[in-house]
């Protein structure tokens, strides 16, 4: 049985937080909102509890987890080194959606880092996440609260749909605001390397610590070992096959509907739709996406969940422009469409 507690996102109910904190300290699993997506938390210092995360998600053991902490000094207790650039980034972006990968101390169990000598650390900004960390008094290992390779959850309903019955508690504080995961930055590399683009743009990081290595614009679909195993080419994928169109998807939509497919279409070009016949419109679930990157990010995963729920055969996406503000969004869309 999974218990679901509804609570206010700005003033979280102390009783629900205390109950969730107890469950965490006792080795249980608690899903909670962050400012990016919902996370599935366990006591990061308890290897058996962390093993339950991997089991609940069917997550491969070689994919390390991010450890969430309440304060910078707690992050420093888990990291073997605290270089100057870590101090500057933490000061500027925490609490917030940047994960810093640093050399780990032995106190961090190997299962958390998938055997790696580094650990990913972040202080989340969401008041519920912060209240939970304070009440639990332990660092919380938390991947996104979805089964491995499914779409990340931005609502408690998404969490229950994917993990209901497999975890102890869901703290439901409504939809998350950011919508995409944190930027993962490897500070042990020279120069520092962005392992996963996210809500904080490379330029914002570079303004603070100088040049960083950016993720390649081309997806590496080879089977080579990766620095960040979560960066498998296919990831964040809806059930239906997804196709990204660089110059608008309306023609593709017209062709595939003629073949009898039920389509989902993520588009910003509302006007294109009026050229469709009534027959076409009837079999296409069109979701009009925002034209501004932050708003698009907030909406993206929920839109993909809706199309999964609508049982479409294929999802057509008008790929947003190849510009830096769209970097993380294009990354998720393209990973979702790898076959
Ligand atoms: O916004 C987020 O980051 C959310 C919320 C819940 O905090 N968490 C999240 O976790 O997205 P997850 O497990 O879905 O993605 C973590 C990513 C993976 O790509 C993983 O490989 C990478 O971070 N990662 C974690 N620790 C790492 C390490 N020590 N070295 C390299 N990559 C690491
Ligand atoms: Mg994930």
Tab-separated table of C-alpha atoms and ligand atoms in Angstrom:
chain	number	residue	atom	x	y	z
A	1	UNK	CA	0.000	0.000	0.000
A	2	UNK	CA	1.196	3.472	-0.874
A	3	UNK	CA	-0.027	6.282	1.393
A	4	UNK	CA	-0.648	9.603	-0.369
A	5	UNK	CA	-0.612	12.827	1.639
A	6	UNK	CA	-1.840	16.052	0.050
A	7	UNK	CA	-0.071	19.091	1.392
A	8	UNK	CA	0.423	22.749	0.638
A	9	UNK	CA	3.532	23.480	-1.388
A	10	UNK	CA	4.358	26.681	0.462
A	11	UNK	CA	3.427	25.701	4.028
A	12	UNK	CA	3.758	21.900	4.228
A	13	UNK	CA	1.704	20.124	6.884
A	14	UNK	CA	4.017	19.188	9.765
A	15	UNK	CA	2.236	15.898	10.567
A	16	UNK	CA	2.638	14.516	7.042
A	17	UNK	CA	6.272	15.648	6.949
A	18	UNK	CA	6.976	14.013	10.335
A	19	UNK	CA	5.385	10.744	9.206
A	20	UNK	CA	7.376	10.744	5.945
A	21	UNK	CA	10.597	11.545	7.829
A	22	UNK	CA	9.960	8.595	10.176
A	23	UNK	CA	9.449	6.266	7.239
A	24	UNK	CA	12.683	7.498	5.631
A	25	UNK	CA	14.682	7.006	8.823
A	26	UNK	CA	13.182	3.514	9.126
A	27	UNK	CA	14.522	2.538	5.694
A	28	UNK	CA	11.343	3.230	3.658
A	29	UNK	CA	10.722	5.003	0.349
A	30	UNK	CA	9.089	8.438	0.106
A	31	UNK	CA	8.271	10.253	-3.135
A	32	UNK	CA	8.348	14.029	-2.772
A	33	UNK	CA	8.191	17.110	-4.990
A	34	UNK	CA	11.263	19.124	-5.880
A	35	UNK	CA	11.340	22.267	-8.012
A	36	UNK	CA	12.327	20.086	-10.992
A	37	UNK	CA	10.405	16.769	-10.900
A	38	UNK	CA	9.180	14.417	-8.147
A	39	UNK	CA	11.983	12.406	-6.531
A	40	UNK	CA	11.902	8.935	-4.977
A	41	UNK	CA	13.797	9.260	-1.716
A	42	UNK	CA	15.565	6.917	0.696
A	43	UNK	CA	18.105	7.506	3.461
A	44	UNK	CA	21.312	7.911	1.428
A	45	UNK	CA	23.466	6.481	4.230
A	46	UNK	CA	21.430	3.251	4.448
A	47	UNK	CA	22.521	0.864	1.694
A	48	UNK	CA	19.530	-1.456	2.189
A	49	UNK	CA	17.072	1.442	1.841
A	50	UNK	CA	18.825	2.636	-1.307
A	51	UNK	CA	18.622	-0.892	-2.723
A	52	UNK	CA	14.826	-0.569	-2.444
A	53	UNK	CA	14.928	2.461	-4.764
A	54	UNK	CA	16.685	0.420	-7.451
A	55	UNK	CA	14.170	-2.403	-7.021
A	56	UNK	CA	11.078	-0.149	-7.098
A	57	UNK	CA	12.249	1.613	-10.266
A	58	UNK	CA	13.803	-1.435	-11.990
A	59	UNK	CA	16.821	0.813	-12.260
A	60	UNK	CA	20.073	-0.689	-13.555
A	61	UNK	CA	22.630	-0.889	-10.716
A	62	UNK	CA	25.185	1.040	-12.801
A	63	UNK	CA	23.183	4.294	-12.768
A	64	UNK	CA	24.171	6.453	-9.762
A	65	UNK	CA	21.729	8.453	-7.632
A	66	UNK	CA	21.796	12.130	-6.711
A	67	UNK	CA	22.085	12.816	-2.969
A	68	UNK	CA	19.954	15.691	-1.672
A	69	UNK	CA	20.971	17.619	1.418
A	70	UNK	CA	19.533	20.534	3.411
A	71	UNK	CA	22.648	22.675	3.779
A	72	UNK	CA	26.035	23.325	2.194
A	73	UNK	CA	27.939	22.016	5.227
A	74	UNK	CA	26.116	18.676	4.853
A	75	UNK	CA	27.217	18.502	1.212
A	76	UNK	CA	30.776	19.127	2.352
A	77	UNK	CA	30.551	16.200	4.775
A	78	UNK	CA	29.807	13.866	1.856
A	79	UNK	CA	32.402	15.264	-0.577
A	80	UNK	CA	36.092	14.404	-0.216
A	81	UNK	CA	37.054	17.781	-1.713
A	82	UNK	CA	35.299	21.111	-1.870
A	83	UNK	CA	37.025	23.050	-4.639
A	84	UNK	CA	36.589	26.761	-5.096
A	85	UNK	CA	34.243	26.341	-8.077
A	86	UNK	CA	31.953	24.085	-6.000
A	87	UNK	CA	31.797	26.751	-3.315
A	88	UNK	CA	30.934	29.423	-5.859
A	89	UNK	CA	28.282	27.350	-7.634
A	90	UNK	CA	26.675	26.213	-4.376
A	91	UNK	CA	26.572	29.762	-3.076
A	92	UNK	CA	24.932	31.017	-6.279
A	93	UNK	CA	22.588	28.180	-7.326
A	94	UNK	CA	21.642	26.265	-4.150
A	95	UNK	CA	18.965	25.672	-3.207
A	96	UNK	CA	18.210	25.015	-6.846
A	97	UNK	CA	18.428	22.755	-9.897
A	98	UNK	CA	22.176	22.133	-10.231
A	99	UNK	CA	23.784	18.824	-9.230
A	100	UNK	CA	27.522	18.945	-8.540
A	101	UNK	CA	29.516	15.748	-9.097
A	102	UNK	CA	32.484	15.635	-6.705
A	103	UNK	CA	34.863	13.055	-5.225
A	104	UNK	CA	32.935	11.166	-2.527
A	105	UNK	CA	33.832	10.322	1.041
A	106	UNK	CA	33.676	6.660	2.176
A	107	UNK	CA	30.545	7.402	4.256
A	108	UNK	CA	28.509	7.471	0.996
A	109	UNK	CA	27.572	3.821	0.278
A	110	UNK	CA	28.811	2.421	-3.025
A	111	UNK	CA	25.309	1.466	-4.088
A	112	UNK	CA	24.373	5.174	-4.188
A	113	UNK	CA	27.150	6.042	-6.616
A	114	UNK	CA	26.985	2.762	-8.555
A	115	UNK	CA	30.522	2.005	-7.480
A	116	UNK	CA	31.878	5.358	-8.705
A	117	UNK	CA	34.354	7.371	-6.644
A	118	UNK	CA	32.225	10.480	-7.187
A	119	UNK	CA	28.862	11.560	-5.797
A	120	UNK	CA	26.219	13.907	-7.250
A	121	UNK	CA	24.987	16.447	-4.682
A	122	UNK	CA	22.275	19.069	-4.632
A	123	UNK	CA	20.136	21.161	-2.287
A	124	UNK	CA	16.601	21.249	-3.689
A	125	UNK	CA	14.571	24.452	-3.469
A	126	UNK	CA	11.030	23.092	-3.062
A	127	UNK	CA	9.656	23.838	0.446
A	128	UNK	CA	8.338	20.259	0.822
A	129	UNK	CA	11.728	18.780	-0.098
A	130	UNK	CA	13.447	21.144	2.294
A	131	UNK	CA	11.015	20.405	5.136
A	132	UNK	CA	11.477	16.667	4.588
A	133	UNK	CA	15.286	16.956	4.625
A	134	UNK	CA	15.167	19.013	7.825
A	135	UNK	CA	12.782	16.615	9.557
A	136	UNK	CA	14.570	13.440	8.444
A	137	UNK	CA	17.984	14.762	9.445
A	138	UNK	CA	19.694	12.481	6.915
A	139	UNK	CA	20.826	13.024	3.317
A	140	UNK	CA	18.237	11.708	0.858
A	141	UNK	CA	19.216	9.747	-2.250
A	142	UNK	CA	16.552	10.428	-4.861
A	143	UNK	CA	16.246	9.696	-8.551
A	144	UNK	CA	13.165	10.850	-10.432
A	145	UNK	CA	10.116	8.969	-9.112
A	146	UNK	CA	9.297	6.921	-12.204
A	147	UNK	CA	10.115	3.432	-13.434
A	148	UNK	CA	13.418	3.349	-15.264
A	149	UNK	CA	13.203	4.733	-18.826
A	150	UNK	CA	9.672	6.084	-18.408
A	151	UNK	CA	8.788	9.762	-18.506
A	152	UNK	CA	9.765	11.714	-15.382
A	153	UNK	CA	6.890	12.673	-13.042
A	154	UNK	CA	5.819	16.279	-12.565
A	155	UNK	CA	2.687	15.430	-10.526
A	156	UNK	CA	1.889	12.989	-7.710
A	157	UNK	CA	-0.560	11.261	-10.082
A	158	UNK	CA	2.344	10.478	-12.431
A	159	UNK	CA	4.213	8.951	-9.472
A	160	UNK	CA	1.280	6.796	-8.384
A	161	UNK	CA	0.671	5.651	-11.972
A	162	UNK	CA	4.269	4.427	-12.260
A	163	UNK	CA	5.176	3.336	-8.716
A	164	UNK	CA	1.895	2.892	-6.823
A	165	UNK	CA	2.088	-0.166	-4.527
A	166	UNK	CA	5.903	-0.254	-4.751
A	167	UNK	CA	6.722	2.641	-2.423
A	168	UNK	CA	5.587	3.680	1.058
A	169	UNK	CA	4.527	7.327	0.773
A	170	UNK	CA	3.835	10.002	-1.831
A	171	UNK	CA	3.846	13.623	-0.677
A	172	UNK	CA	1.509	15.375	-3.119
A	173	UNK	CA	2.007	19.125	-3.363
A	174	UNK	CA	0.646	19.523	-6.881
A	175	UNK	CA	2.557	19.991	-10.149
A	176	UNK	CA	6.259	20.908	-9.979
A	177	UNK	CA	7.241	24.292	-11.360
A	178	UNK	CA	10.480	23.557	-13.254
A	179	UNK	CA	9.349	20.472	-15.147
A	180	UNK	CA	12.832	19.279	-16.222
A	181	UNK	CA	15.586	17.706	-14.126
A	182	UNK	CA	18.599	19.488	-12.675
A	183	UNK	CA	21.727	20.279	-14.664
A	184	UNK	CA	24.378	17.686	-13.750
A	185	UNK	CA	27.889	19.153	-13.709
A	186	UNK	CA	31.037	17.037	-13.213
A	187	UNK	CA	33.520	19.154	-11.265
A	188	UNK	CA	36.147	16.393	-11.234
A	189	UNK	CA	36.691	16.838	-14.994
A	190	UNK	CA	39.058	19.476	-16.464
A	191	UNK	CA	37.370	21.612	-17.646
A	192	UNK	CA	34.176	20.856	-15.702
A	193	UNK	CA	31.731	18.932	-17.843
A	194	UNK	CA	27.965	19.122	-18.191
A	195	UNK	CA	26.790	15.508	-18.041
A	196	UNK	CA	23.095	16.351	-18.374
A	197	UNK	CA	21.678	19.670	-19.571
A	198	UNK	CA	18.950	20.931	-17.255
A	199	UNK	CA	17.162	23.942	-15.897
A	200	UNK	CA	20.356	25.964	-15.339
A	201	UNK	CA	21.932	26.906	-18.680
A	202	UNK	CA	25.664	26.384	-19.439
A	203	UNK	CA	26.146	30.138	-19.922
A	204	UNK	CA	24.942	30.825	-16.368
A	205	UNK	CA	27.500	28.341	-15.031
A	206	UNK	CA	30.292	29.698	-17.230
A	207	UNK	CA	29.616	33.229	-16.052
A	208	UNK	CA	30.617	32.022	-12.598
A	209	UNK	CA	33.436	29.476	-13.094
A	210	UNK	CA	34.697	29.935	-16.671
A	211	UNK	CA	34.474	27.505	-19.602
A	212	UNK	CA	32.719	24.153	-19.193
A	213	UNK	CA	32.473	21.290	-21.647
A	214	UNK	CA	28.997	21.280	-23.107
A	215	UNK	CA	27.049	18.176	-24.001
A	216	UNK	CA	27.425	17.211	-27.621
A	217	UNK	CA	24.590	18.349	-29.885
A	218	UNK	CA	24.609	14.925	-31.525
A	219	UNK	CA	23.368	12.001	-29.466
A	220	UNK	CA	25.934	9.268	-28.953
A	221	UNK	CA	23.999	6.159	-29.847
A	222	UNK	CA	27.037	3.863	-29.574
A	223	UNK	CA	27.233	1.350	-26.777
A	224	UNK	CA	30.412	2.868	-25.277
A	225	UNK	CA	30.567	3.212	-21.454
A	226	UNK	CA	29.343	6.645	-20.413
A	227	UNK	CA	30.531	9.082	-17.750
A	228	UNK	CA	26.921	9.459	-16.640
A	229	UNK	CA	25.075	6.208	-17.215
A	230	UNK	CA	21.725	8.016	-17.045
A	231	UNK	CA	22.727	9.546	-20.336
A	232	UNK	CA	21.761	6.473	-22.291
A	233	UNK	CA	20.532	7.561	-25.703
A	234	UNK	CA	17.008	6.280	-25.119
A	235	UNK	CA	15.554	7.779	-21.967
A	236	UNK	CA	12.533	9.772	-20.870
A	237	UNK	CA	10.528	7.839	-23.421
A	238	UNK	CA	6.760	7.675	-23.782
A	239	UNK	CA	5.242	4.301	-24.693
A	240	UNK	CA	4.320	5.398	-28.194
A	241	UNK	CA	7.059	5.928	-30.723
A	242	UNK	CA	8.023	9.591	-30.847
A	243	UNK	CA	9.276	11.439	-33.938
A	244	UNK	CA	10.937	14.854	-33.830
A	245	UNK	CA	10.458	17.055	-36.905
A	246	UNK	CA	12.899	19.889	-37.423
A	247	UNK	CA	10.719	21.917	-39.781
A	248	UNK	CA	7.295	21.437	-38.268
A	249	UNK	CA	5.332	18.215	-38.112
A	250	UNK	CA	2.158	19.100	-39.973
A	251	UNK	CA	3.050	17.203	-43.147
A	252	UNK	CA	4.065	14.129	-41.159
A	253	UNK	CA	0.804	14.356	-39.218
A	254	UNK	CA	-1.177	14.456	-42.449
A	255	UNK	CA	0.704	11.465	-43.932
A	256	UNK	CA	0.396	9.262	-40.840
A	257	UNK	CA	-3.269	9.982	-40.251
A	258	UNK	CA	-3.962	8.917	-43.818
A	259	UNK	CA	-2.314	5.608	-42.839
A	260	UNK	CA	-4.864	5.260	-40.041
A	261	UNK	CA	-2.602	5.986	-37.061
A	262	UNK	CA	-3.889	7.743	-33.977
A	263	UNK	CA	-1.469	10.580	-33.348
A	264	UNK	CA	-0.375	12.896	-30.610
A	265	UNK	CA	1.132	16.165	-31.809
A	266	UNK	CA	3.208	18.550	-29.725
A	267	UNK	CA	3.245	21.781	-31.634
A	268	UNK	CA	3.542	25.486	-31.146
A	269	UNK	CA	2.148	26.207	-34.604
A	270	UNK	CA	-1.532	26.417	-33.878
A	271	UNK	CA	-2.200	27.954	-37.285
A	272	UNK	CA	-1.065	24.804	-39.158
A	273	UNK	CA	-3.896	22.869	-37.668
A	274	UNK	CA	-6.582	24.796	-39.506
A	275	UNK	CA	-5.376	23.372	-42.782
A	276	UNK	CA	-6.392	19.864	-41.657
A	277	UNK	CA	-9.632	18.267	-42.630
A	278	UNK	CA	-12.200	17.428	-39.953
A	279	UNK	CA	-11.261	13.711	-40.347
A	280	UNK	CA	-7.642	14.417	-39.546
A	281	UNK	CA	-8.476	16.597	-36.574
A	282	UNK	CA	-10.632	13.852	-35.137
A	283	UNK	CA	-7.728	11.386	-34.854
A	284	UNK	CA	-5.023	13.795	-33.739
A	285	UNK	CA	-4.612	14.760	-30.092
A	286	UNK	CA	-2.984	18.148	-30.498
A	287	UNK	CA	-1.200	19.774	-27.581
A	288	UNK	CA	-0.305	23.386	-28.130
A	289	UNK	CA	3.039	23.971	-26.433
A	290	UNK	CA	4.274	27.312	-25.070
A	291	UNK	CA	6.699	29.239	-27.282
A	292	UNK	CA	8.902	30.254	-24.361
A	293	UNK	CA	11.465	27.671	-23.083
A	294	UNK	CA	10.748	27.834	-19.321
A	295	UNK	CA	7.001	27.461	-19.840
A	296	UNK	CA	7.592	24.694	-22.399
A	297	UNK	CA	9.780	22.821	-19.854
A	298	UNK	CA	7.105	23.063	-17.168
A	299	UNK	CA	4.538	21.559	-19.553
A	300	UNK	CA	6.615	18.955	-21.426
A	301	UNK	CA	6.515	15.797	-19.287
A	302	UNK	CA	2.851	16.283	-18.355
A	303	UNK	CA	2.028	16.588	-22.074
A	304	UNK	CA	3.848	13.316	-22.813
A	305	UNK	CA	2.043	11.598	-19.928
A	306	UNK	CA	-1.300	12.814	-21.370
A	307	UNK	CA	-0.458	11.360	-24.784
A	308	UNK	CA	0.552	8.044	-23.189
A	309	UNK	CA	-2.777	8.013	-21.338
A	310	UNK	CA	-4.633	8.783	-24.593
A	311	UNK	CA	-3.048	5.617	-26.046
A	312	UNK	CA	-1.873	7.245	-29.239
A	313	UNK	CA	0.090	5.127	-31.729
A	314	UNK	CA	2.699	7.759	-32.507
A	315	UNK	CA	3.791	11.133	-31.159
A	316	UNK	CA	4.924	13.853	-33.542
A	317	UNK	CA	6.931	16.717	-32.091
A	318	UNK	CA	7.787	20.027	-33.716
A	319	UNK	CA	11.387	20.241	-32.464
A	320	UNK	CA	12.091	23.695	-30.944
A	321	UNK	CA	14.987	25.722	-32.427
A	322	UNK	CA	18.639	24.708	-32.001
A	323	UNK	CA	19.377	27.519	-29.557
A	324	UNK	CA	20.858	27.373	-26.057
A	325	UNK	CA	17.668	28.177	-24.093
A	326	UNK	CA	16.131	25.051	-25.670
A	327	UNK	CA	19.154	22.793	-24.993
A	328	UNK	CA	17.701	20.660	-22.165
A	329	UNK	CA	14.279	20.427	-23.832
A	330	UNK	CA	15.770	19.240	-27.130
A	331	UNK	CA	17.916	16.746	-25.189
A	332	UNK	CA	14.847	15.174	-23.544
A	333	UNK	CA	12.827	15.161	-26.773
A	334	UNK	CA	15.591	13.527	-28.753
A	335	UNK	CA	16.315	10.911	-26.081
A	336	UNK	CA	12.610	10.133	-25.978
A	337	UNK	CA	12.604	9.502	-29.723
A	338	UNK	CA	15.601	7.163	-29.941
A	339	UNK	CA	14.422	3.670	-30.869
B	1	LIG	O1	16.221	17.270	-10.821
B	1	LIG	C1	16.759	16.192	-10.562
B	1	LIG	O2	17.975	16.010	-10.697
B	1	LIG	C2	15.873	15.061	-10.022
B	1	LIG	C3	15.333	15.480	-8.660
B	1	LIG	C4	14.542	14.413	-7.980
B	1	LIG	O3	16.383	15.918	-7.855
B	1	LIG	N1	16.605	13.829	-9.935
B	1	LIG	C5	16.964	13.115	-11.031
B	1	LIG	O4	17.605	11.921	-10.717
B	1	LIG	O5	16.742	13.483	-12.159
B	1	LIG	P1	17.866	10.786	-11.807
B	1	LIG	O6	18.426	9.643	-11.053
B	1	LIG	O7	16.637	10.547	-12.595
B	1	LIG	O8	19.009	11.373	-12.686
B	1	LIG	C6	20.305	11.553	-12.109
B	1	LIG	C7	21.329	11.758	-13.182
B	1	LIG	C8	21.580	10.489	-13.953
B	1	LIG	O9	21.821	10.836	-15.311
B	1	LIG	C9	22.845	9.933	-13.290
B	1	LIG	O10	23.579	9.097	-14.145
B	1	LIG	C10	23.582	11.220	-12.948
B	1	LIG	O11	22.570	12.122	-12.563
B	1	LIG	N2	24.506	11.046	-11.820
B	1	LIG	C11	24.204	10.901	-10.512
B	1	LIG	N3	25.309	10.711	-9.781
B	1	LIG	C12	26.361	10.741	-10.636
B	1	LIG	C13	27.782	10.574	-10.514
B	1	LIG	N4	28.367	10.343	-9.338
B	1	LIG	N5	28.531	10.657	-11.628
B	1	LIG	C14	27.959	10.890	-12.832
B	1	LIG	N6	26.621	11.037	-13.034
B	1	LIG	C15	25.841	10.967	-11.956
B	2	LIG	MG1	15.352	10.014	-14.079
